[in-house]
Short mmCIF file of C-alpha atoms and ligand atoms in Angstrom, two decimals:
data_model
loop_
_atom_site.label_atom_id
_atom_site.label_comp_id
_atom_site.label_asym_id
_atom_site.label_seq_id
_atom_site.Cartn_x
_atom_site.Cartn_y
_atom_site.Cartn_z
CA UNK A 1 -37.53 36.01 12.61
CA UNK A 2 -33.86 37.50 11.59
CA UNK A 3 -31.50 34.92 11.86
CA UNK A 4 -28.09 34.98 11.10
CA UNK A 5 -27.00 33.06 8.14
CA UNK A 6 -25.37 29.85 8.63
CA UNK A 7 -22.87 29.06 6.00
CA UNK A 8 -21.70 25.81 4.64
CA UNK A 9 -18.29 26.27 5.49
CA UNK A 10 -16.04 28.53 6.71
CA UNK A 11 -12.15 28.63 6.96
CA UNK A 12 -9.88 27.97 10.18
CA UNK A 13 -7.81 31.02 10.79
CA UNK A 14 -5.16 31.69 13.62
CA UNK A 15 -5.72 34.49 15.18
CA UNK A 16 -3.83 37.51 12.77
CA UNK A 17 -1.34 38.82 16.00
CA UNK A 18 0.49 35.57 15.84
CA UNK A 19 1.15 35.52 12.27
CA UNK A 20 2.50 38.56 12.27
CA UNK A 21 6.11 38.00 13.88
CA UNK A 22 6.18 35.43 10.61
CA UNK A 23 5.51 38.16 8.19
CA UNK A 24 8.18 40.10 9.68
CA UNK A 25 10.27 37.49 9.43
CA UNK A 26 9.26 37.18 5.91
CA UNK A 27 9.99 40.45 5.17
CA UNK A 28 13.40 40.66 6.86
CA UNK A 29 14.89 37.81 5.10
CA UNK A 30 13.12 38.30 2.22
CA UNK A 31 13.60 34.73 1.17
CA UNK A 32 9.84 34.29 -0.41
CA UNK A 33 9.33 30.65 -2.65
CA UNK A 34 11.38 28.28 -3.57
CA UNK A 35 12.11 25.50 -0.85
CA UNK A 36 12.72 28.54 2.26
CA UNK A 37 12.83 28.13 5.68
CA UNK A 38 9.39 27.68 6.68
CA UNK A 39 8.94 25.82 3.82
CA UNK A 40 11.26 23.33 5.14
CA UNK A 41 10.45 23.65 8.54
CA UNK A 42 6.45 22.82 7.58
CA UNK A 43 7.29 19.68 5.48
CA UNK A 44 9.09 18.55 8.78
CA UNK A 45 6.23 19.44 10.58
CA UNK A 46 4.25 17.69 8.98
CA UNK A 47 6.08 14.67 8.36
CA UNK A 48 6.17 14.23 12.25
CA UNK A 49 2.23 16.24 12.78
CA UNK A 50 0.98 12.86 10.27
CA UNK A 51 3.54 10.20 11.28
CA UNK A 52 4.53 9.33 7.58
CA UNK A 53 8.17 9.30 6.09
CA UNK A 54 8.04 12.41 3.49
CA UNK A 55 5.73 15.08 2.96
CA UNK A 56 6.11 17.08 -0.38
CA UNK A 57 4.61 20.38 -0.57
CA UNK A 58 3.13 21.74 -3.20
CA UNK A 59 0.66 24.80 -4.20
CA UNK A 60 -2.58 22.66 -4.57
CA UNK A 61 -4.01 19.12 -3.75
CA UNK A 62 -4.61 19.27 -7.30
CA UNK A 63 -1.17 19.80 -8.58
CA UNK A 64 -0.30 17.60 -6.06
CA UNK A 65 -2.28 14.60 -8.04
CA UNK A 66 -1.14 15.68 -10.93
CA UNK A 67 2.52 15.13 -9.54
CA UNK A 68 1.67 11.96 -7.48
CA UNK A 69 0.64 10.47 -11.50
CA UNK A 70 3.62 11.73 -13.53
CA UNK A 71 6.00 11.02 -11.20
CA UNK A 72 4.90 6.76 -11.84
CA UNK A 73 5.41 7.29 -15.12
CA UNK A 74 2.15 5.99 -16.21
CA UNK A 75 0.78 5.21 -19.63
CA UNK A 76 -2.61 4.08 -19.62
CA UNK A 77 -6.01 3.92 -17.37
CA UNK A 78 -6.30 4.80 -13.97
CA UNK A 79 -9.00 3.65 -12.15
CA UNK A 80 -10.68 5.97 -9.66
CA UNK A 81 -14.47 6.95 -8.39
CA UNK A 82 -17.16 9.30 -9.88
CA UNK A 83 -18.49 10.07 -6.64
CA UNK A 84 -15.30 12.56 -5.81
CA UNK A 85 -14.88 16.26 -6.50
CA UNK A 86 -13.87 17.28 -10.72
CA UNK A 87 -10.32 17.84 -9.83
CA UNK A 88 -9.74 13.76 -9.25
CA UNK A 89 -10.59 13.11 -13.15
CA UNK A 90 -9.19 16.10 -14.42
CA UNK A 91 -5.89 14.98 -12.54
CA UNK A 92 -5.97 11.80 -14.36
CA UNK A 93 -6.89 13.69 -17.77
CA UNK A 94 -3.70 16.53 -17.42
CA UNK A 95 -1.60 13.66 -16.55
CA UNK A 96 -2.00 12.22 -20.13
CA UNK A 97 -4.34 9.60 -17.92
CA UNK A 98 -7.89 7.76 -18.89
CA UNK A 99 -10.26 7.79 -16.24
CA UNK A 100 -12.04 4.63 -15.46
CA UNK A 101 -14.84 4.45 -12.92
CA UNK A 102 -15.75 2.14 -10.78
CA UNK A 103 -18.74 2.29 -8.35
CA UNK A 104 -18.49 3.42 -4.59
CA UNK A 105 -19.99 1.16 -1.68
CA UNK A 106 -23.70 1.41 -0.54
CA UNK A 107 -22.51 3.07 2.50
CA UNK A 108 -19.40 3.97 2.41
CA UNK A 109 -19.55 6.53 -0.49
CA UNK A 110 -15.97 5.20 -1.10
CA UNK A 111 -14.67 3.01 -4.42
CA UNK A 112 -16.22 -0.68 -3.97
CA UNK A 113 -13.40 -2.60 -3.97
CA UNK A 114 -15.44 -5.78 -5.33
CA UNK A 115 -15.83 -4.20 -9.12
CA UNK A 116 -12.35 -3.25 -9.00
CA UNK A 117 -11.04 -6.47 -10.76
CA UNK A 118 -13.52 -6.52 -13.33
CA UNK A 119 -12.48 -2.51 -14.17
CA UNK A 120 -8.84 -4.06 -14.37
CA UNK A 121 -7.47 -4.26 -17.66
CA UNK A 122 -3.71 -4.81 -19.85
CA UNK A 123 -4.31 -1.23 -20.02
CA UNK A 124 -4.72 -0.11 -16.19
CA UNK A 125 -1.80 1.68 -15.10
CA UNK A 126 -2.86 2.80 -11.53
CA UNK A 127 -5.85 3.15 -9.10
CA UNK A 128 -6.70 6.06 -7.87
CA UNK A 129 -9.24 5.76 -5.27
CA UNK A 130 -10.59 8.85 -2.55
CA UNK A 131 -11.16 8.40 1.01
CA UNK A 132 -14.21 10.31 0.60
CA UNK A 133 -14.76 12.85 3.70
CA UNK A 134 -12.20 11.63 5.22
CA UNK A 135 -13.39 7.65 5.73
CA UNK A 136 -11.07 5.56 4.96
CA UNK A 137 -11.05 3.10 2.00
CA UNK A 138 -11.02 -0.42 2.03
CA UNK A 139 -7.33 -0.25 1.64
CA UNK A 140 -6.56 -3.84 2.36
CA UNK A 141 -8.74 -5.21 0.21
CA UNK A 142 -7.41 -2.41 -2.45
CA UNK A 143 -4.10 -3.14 -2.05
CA UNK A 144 -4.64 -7.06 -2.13
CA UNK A 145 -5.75 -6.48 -5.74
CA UNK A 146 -3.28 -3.91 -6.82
CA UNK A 147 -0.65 -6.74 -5.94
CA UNK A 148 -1.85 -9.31 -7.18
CA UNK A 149 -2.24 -7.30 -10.66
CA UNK A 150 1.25 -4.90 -10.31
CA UNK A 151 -0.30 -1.73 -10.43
CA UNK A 152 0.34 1.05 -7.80
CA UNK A 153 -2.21 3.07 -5.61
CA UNK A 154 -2.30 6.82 -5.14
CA UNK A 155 -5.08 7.75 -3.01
CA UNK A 156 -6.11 11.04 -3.50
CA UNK A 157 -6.48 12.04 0.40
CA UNK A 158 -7.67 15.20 -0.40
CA UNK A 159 -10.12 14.98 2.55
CA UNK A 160 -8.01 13.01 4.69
CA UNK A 161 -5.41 14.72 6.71
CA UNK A 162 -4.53 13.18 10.07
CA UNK A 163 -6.89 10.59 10.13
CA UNK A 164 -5.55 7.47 11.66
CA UNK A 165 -7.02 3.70 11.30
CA UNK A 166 -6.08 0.61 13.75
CA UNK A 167 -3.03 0.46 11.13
CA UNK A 168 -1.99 3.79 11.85
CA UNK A 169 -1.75 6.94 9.66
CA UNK A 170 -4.43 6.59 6.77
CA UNK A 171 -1.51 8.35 5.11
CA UNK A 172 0.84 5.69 5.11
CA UNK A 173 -1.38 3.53 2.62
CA UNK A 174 -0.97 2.90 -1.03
CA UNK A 175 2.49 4.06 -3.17
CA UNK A 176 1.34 7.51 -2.60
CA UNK A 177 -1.40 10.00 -0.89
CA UNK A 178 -2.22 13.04 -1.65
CA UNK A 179 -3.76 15.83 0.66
CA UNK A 180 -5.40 19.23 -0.45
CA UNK A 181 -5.30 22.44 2.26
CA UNK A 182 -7.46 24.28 0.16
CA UNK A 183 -9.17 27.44 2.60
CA UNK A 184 -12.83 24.52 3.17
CA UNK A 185 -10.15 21.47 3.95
CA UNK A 186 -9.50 20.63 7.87
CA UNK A 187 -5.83 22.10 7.39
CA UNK A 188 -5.63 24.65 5.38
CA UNK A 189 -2.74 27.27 3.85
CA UNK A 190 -4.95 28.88 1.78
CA UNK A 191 -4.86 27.25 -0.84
CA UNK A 192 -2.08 24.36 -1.03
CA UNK A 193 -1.26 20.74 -1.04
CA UNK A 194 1.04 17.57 -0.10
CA UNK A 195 2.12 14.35 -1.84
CA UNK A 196 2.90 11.75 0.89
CA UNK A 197 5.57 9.34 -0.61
CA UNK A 198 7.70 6.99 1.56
CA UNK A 199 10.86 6.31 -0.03
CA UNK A 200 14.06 8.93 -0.67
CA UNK A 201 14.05 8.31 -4.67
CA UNK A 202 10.57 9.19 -5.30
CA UNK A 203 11.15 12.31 -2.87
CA UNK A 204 13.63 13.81 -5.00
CA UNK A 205 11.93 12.92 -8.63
CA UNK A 206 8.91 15.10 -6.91
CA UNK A 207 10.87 17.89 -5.72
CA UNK A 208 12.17 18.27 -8.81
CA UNK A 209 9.16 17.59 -10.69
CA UNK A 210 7.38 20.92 -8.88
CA UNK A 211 10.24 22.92 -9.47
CA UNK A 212 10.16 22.68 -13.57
CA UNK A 213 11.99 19.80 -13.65
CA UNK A 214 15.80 21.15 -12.38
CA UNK A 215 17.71 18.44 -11.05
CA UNK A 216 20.29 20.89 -10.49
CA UNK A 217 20.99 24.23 -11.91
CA UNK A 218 22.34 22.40 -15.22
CA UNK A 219 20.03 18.85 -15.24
CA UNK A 220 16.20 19.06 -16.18
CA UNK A 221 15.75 14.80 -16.58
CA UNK A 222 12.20 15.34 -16.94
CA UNK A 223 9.19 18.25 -17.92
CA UNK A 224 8.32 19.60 -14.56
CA UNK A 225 5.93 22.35 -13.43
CA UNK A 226 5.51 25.27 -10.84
CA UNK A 227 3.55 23.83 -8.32
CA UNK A 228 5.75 25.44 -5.71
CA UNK A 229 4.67 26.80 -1.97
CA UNK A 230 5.87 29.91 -1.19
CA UNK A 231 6.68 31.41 2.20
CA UNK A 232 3.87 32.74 3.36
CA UNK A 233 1.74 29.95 3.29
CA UNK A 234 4.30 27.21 4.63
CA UNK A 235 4.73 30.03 7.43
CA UNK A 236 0.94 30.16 8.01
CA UNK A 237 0.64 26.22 7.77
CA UNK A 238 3.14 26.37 10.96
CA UNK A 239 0.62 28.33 12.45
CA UNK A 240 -2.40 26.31 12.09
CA UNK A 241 -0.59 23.05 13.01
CA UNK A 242 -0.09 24.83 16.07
CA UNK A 243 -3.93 24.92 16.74
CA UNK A 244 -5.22 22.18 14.56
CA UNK A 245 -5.81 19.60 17.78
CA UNK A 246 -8.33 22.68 18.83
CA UNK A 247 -10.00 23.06 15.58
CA UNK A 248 -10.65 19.03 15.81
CA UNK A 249 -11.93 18.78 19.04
CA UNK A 250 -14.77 21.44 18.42
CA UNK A 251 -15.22 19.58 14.81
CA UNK A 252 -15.58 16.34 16.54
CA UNK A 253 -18.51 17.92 19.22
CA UNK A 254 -20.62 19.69 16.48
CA UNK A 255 -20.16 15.75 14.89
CA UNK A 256 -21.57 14.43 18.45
CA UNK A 257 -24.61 17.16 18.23
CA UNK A 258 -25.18 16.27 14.52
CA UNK A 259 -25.84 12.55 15.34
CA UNK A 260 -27.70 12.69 18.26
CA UNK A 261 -30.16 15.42 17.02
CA UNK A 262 -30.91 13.43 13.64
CA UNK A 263 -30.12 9.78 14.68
CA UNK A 264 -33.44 8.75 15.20
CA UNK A 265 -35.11 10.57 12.26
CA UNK A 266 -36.74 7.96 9.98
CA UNK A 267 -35.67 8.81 6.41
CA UNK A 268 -32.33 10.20 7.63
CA UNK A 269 -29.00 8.14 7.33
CA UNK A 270 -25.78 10.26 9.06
CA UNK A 271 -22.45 10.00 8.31
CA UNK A 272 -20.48 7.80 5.80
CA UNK A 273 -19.47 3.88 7.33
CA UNK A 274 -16.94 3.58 8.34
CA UNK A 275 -15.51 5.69 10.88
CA UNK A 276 -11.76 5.83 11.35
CA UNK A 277 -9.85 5.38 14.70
CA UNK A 278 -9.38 8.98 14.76
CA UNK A 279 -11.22 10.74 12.19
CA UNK A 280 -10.64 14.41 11.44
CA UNK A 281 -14.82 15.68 11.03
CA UNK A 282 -14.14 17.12 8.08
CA UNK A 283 -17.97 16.93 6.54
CA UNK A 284 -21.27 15.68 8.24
CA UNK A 285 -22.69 14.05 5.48
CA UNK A 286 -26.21 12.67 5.71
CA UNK A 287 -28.04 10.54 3.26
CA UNK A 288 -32.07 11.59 2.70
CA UNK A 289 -33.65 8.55 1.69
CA UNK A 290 -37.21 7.38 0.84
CA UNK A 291 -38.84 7.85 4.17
CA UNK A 292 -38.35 11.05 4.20
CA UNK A 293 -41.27 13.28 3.43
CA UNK A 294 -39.29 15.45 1.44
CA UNK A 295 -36.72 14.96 -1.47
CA UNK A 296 -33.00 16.07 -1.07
CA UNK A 297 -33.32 18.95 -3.02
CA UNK A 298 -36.30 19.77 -1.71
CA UNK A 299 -34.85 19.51 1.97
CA UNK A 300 -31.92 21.93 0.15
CA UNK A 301 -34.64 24.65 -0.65
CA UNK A 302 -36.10 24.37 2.51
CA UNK A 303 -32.96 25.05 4.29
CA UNK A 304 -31.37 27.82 2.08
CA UNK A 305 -35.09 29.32 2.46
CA UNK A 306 -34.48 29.42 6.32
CA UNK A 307 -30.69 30.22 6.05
CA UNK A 308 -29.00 27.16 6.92
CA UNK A 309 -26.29 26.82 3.70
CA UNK A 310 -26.14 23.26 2.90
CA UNK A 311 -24.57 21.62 -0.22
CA UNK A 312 -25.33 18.87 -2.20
CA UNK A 313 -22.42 15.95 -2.64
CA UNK A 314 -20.69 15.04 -5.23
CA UNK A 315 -23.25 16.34 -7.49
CA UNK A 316 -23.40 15.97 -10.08
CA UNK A 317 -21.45 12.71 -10.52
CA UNK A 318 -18.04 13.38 -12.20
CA UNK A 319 -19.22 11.12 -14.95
CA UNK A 320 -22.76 12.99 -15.53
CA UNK A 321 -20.49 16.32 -16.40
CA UNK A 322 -20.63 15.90 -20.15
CA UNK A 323 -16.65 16.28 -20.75
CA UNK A 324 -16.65 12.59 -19.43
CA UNK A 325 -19.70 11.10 -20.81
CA UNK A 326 -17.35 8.75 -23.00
CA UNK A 327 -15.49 7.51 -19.95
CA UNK A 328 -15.78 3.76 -19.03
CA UNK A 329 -17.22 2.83 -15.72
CA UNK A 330 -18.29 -0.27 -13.75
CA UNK A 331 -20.90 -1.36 -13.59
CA UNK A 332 -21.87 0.66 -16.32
CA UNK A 333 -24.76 1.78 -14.24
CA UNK A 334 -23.01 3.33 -10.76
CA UNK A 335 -26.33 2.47 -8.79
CA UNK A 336 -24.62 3.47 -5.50
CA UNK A 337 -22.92 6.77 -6.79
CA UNK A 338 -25.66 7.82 -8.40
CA UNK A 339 -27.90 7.31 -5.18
CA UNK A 340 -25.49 8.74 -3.03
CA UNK A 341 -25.55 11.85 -5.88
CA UNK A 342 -28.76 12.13 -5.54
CA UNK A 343 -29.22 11.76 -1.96
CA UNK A 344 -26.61 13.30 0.26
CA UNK A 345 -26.45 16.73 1.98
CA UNK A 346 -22.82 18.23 3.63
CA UNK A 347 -24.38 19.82 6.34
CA UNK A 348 -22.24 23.13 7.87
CA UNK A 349 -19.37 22.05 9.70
CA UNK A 350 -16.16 24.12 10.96
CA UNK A 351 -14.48 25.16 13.84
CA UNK A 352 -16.52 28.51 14.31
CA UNK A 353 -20.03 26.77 13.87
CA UNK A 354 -21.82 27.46 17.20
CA UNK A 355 -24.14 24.49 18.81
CA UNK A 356 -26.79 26.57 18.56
CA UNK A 357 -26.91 26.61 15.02
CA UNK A 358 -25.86 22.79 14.49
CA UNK A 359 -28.88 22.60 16.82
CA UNK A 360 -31.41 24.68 14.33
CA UNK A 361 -30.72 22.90 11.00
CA UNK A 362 -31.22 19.46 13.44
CA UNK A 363 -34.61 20.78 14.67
CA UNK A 364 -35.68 21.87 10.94
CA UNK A 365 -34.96 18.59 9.80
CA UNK A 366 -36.55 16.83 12.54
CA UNK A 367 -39.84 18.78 11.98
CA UNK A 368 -39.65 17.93 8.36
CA UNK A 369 -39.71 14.28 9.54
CA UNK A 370 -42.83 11.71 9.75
CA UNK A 371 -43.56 11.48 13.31
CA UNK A 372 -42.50 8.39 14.82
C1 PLP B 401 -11.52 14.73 -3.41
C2 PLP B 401 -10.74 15.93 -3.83
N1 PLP B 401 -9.66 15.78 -4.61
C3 PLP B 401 -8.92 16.82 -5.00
C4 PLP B 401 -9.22 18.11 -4.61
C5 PLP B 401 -8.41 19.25 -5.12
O1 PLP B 401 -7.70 19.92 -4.12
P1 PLP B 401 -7.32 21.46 -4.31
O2 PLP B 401 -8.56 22.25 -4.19
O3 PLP B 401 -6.36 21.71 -3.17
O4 PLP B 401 -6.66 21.60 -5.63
C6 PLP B 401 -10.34 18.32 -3.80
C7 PLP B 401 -10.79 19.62 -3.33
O5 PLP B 401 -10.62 20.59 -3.15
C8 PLP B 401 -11.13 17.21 -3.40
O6 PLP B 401 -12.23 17.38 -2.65
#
């Protein structure tokens, strides 16, 4: 039968008439980068959109990272997870950083808080863990440690934006967060990125840190980059925030189809534990285990052969790619990464996904299943 493709993602737009009066605008005052109008009007947006003190913008959740690091001043190793996209290790790496890893949870797909103090060292400067699709970490228990041994926390909250724990915004947590609105992320500008950072000092060492350093037109106290958003996508960014609560609630029902069409297959584990207070649906992840008749990357065949674009993740493991094959991790062994490496599927999810095709890939994967 022909059937439409169904991809693995696919990006949030506004609708192009409303962004248009913004171009214009654009255009008229032609004030493009550097720290303009919507610029400032998004970081205020935001600020208030996330309920956290400061937002930073900057071009990339990447350069963001990178930013969140330097600005510490950090000699050293940071500690972070393997089961996370490349861009958290190279972070560390570009920031003059060594990357130590420490295993996630068995269910959480987050960094297992009980290894962290054996990972700890007179050489760990920060930890760096990633609330991985958007569940949050076990920040108390994090941030217990980090105390107790002086070292600061930047979560890279790259999947993370808006999502809100009993504690309120996930944002909040740690010495700083850092969000990504790349075009596959919940938000998105594009491409694009935020440090959160909640005191006035630190705000101004990171402006000026994206802006190559100038204090002033005369003072450069430190080597900055340009990791600068320009105009056009803080003015866009305005735009989506005006229809983000939208984009979530259809999210959150192709989440509710998800789970009931696959929570009773045997061999099929869905989601990530645990579930925030208000979590943002970024990714369905499901987990294929050994009950299932069919491997993971068999079940990936079987749906790209029918279609239905799925994506194995994080795989591989940041610490399979050979570049970090030297890199220290504990245990040595990352039982629950690698399982979860070898295991997990994203399944599509995005505002534009219809039911009927969240239904489909549930009703392949049920008729994959052992009867029960
Ligand atoms: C966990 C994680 N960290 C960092 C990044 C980097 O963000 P960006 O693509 O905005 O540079 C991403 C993904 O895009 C990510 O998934």
């Amino acid at each position: 039968m022909d059937r439409k493709p169904i991809l693995v993602t696919k990006p949030a737009l506004a609708p192009l008439e409303e962004f248009l009066p913004y171009l214009e605008e654009i255009w008229e005052t032609r004030w493009l980068t550097n720290s303009g109008p919507f610029h400032q009007k998004l970081e205020a947006a935001l600020a208030e959109y996330l309920n956290v003190k400061h937002v930073v913008l900057c071009n990339n959740g990447t350069s963001a990272l990178l930013l969140a690091l330097r600005v510490l001043g950090l000699q050293g190793e940071v500690i972070t997870t393997p089961y996370s996209f490349i861009a958290t290790g190279h972070a560390i790496i570009w920031a003059g950083l060594e990357p130590v890893f420490v295993d996630i949870g068995a269910d959480s797909c987050n960094l297992n808080p009980e290894h962290l103090e054996a990972a700890i060292t007179e050489r760990t400067a920060a930890i760096m863990p990633v609330h991985c699709y958007g569940n949050p970490c076990e920040t108390e228990a994090i941030g217990r440690i980090a105390k107790k041994h002086g070292i600061p926390v930047v979560y890279d909250a790259a999947h993370a934006f808006g999502v809100v724990t009993e504690s309120g915004s996930l944002l909040n947590e740690g010495d700083l967060s850092v969000v990504s609105f790349h075009a596959t992320k919940v938000f998105n500008t594009f491409e694009g990125g935020a440090i959160i950072c909640h005191d006035d000092a630190m705000r101004k060492k990171l402006e000026y840190l994206r802006n190559f350093g100038f204090e002033d037109e005369t003072h450069i106290p430190e080597i900055g980059v340009n990791a600068k958003l320009n105009e056009f996508q803080s003015a866009l960014g305005l735009l989506q925030l005006q229809h983000l609560e939208e984009w979530l609630t259809k999210r959150a029902e192709l989440s509710r189809l998800y789970s009931e069409g696959l929570n009773d297959v045997v061999g099929l584990q869905c989601g990530a534990k645990p579930w925030a207070k208000k979590p943002n649906y970024a990714y369905f992840p499901i987990m294929i285990n050994e009950e299932y008749p069919y491997s993971r990357d068999e079940v990936v065949d079987m749906l790209r052969a029918r279609e239905v674009h799925v994506r194995r993740y994080f795989y591989p493991l940041i610490t399979d790619f050979p570049l970090y094959r030297n890199a220290r991790c504990v245990p040595a062994s990352l039982p629950n990464a690698r399982r979860s490496a070898d295991s997990v599927i994203c399944l599509p999810i995005y505002p534009d996904l219809l039911a009927e095709d969240v239904r489909r890939t549930c009703e392949y994967l049920r008729c994959w299943a052992v009867p029960k």
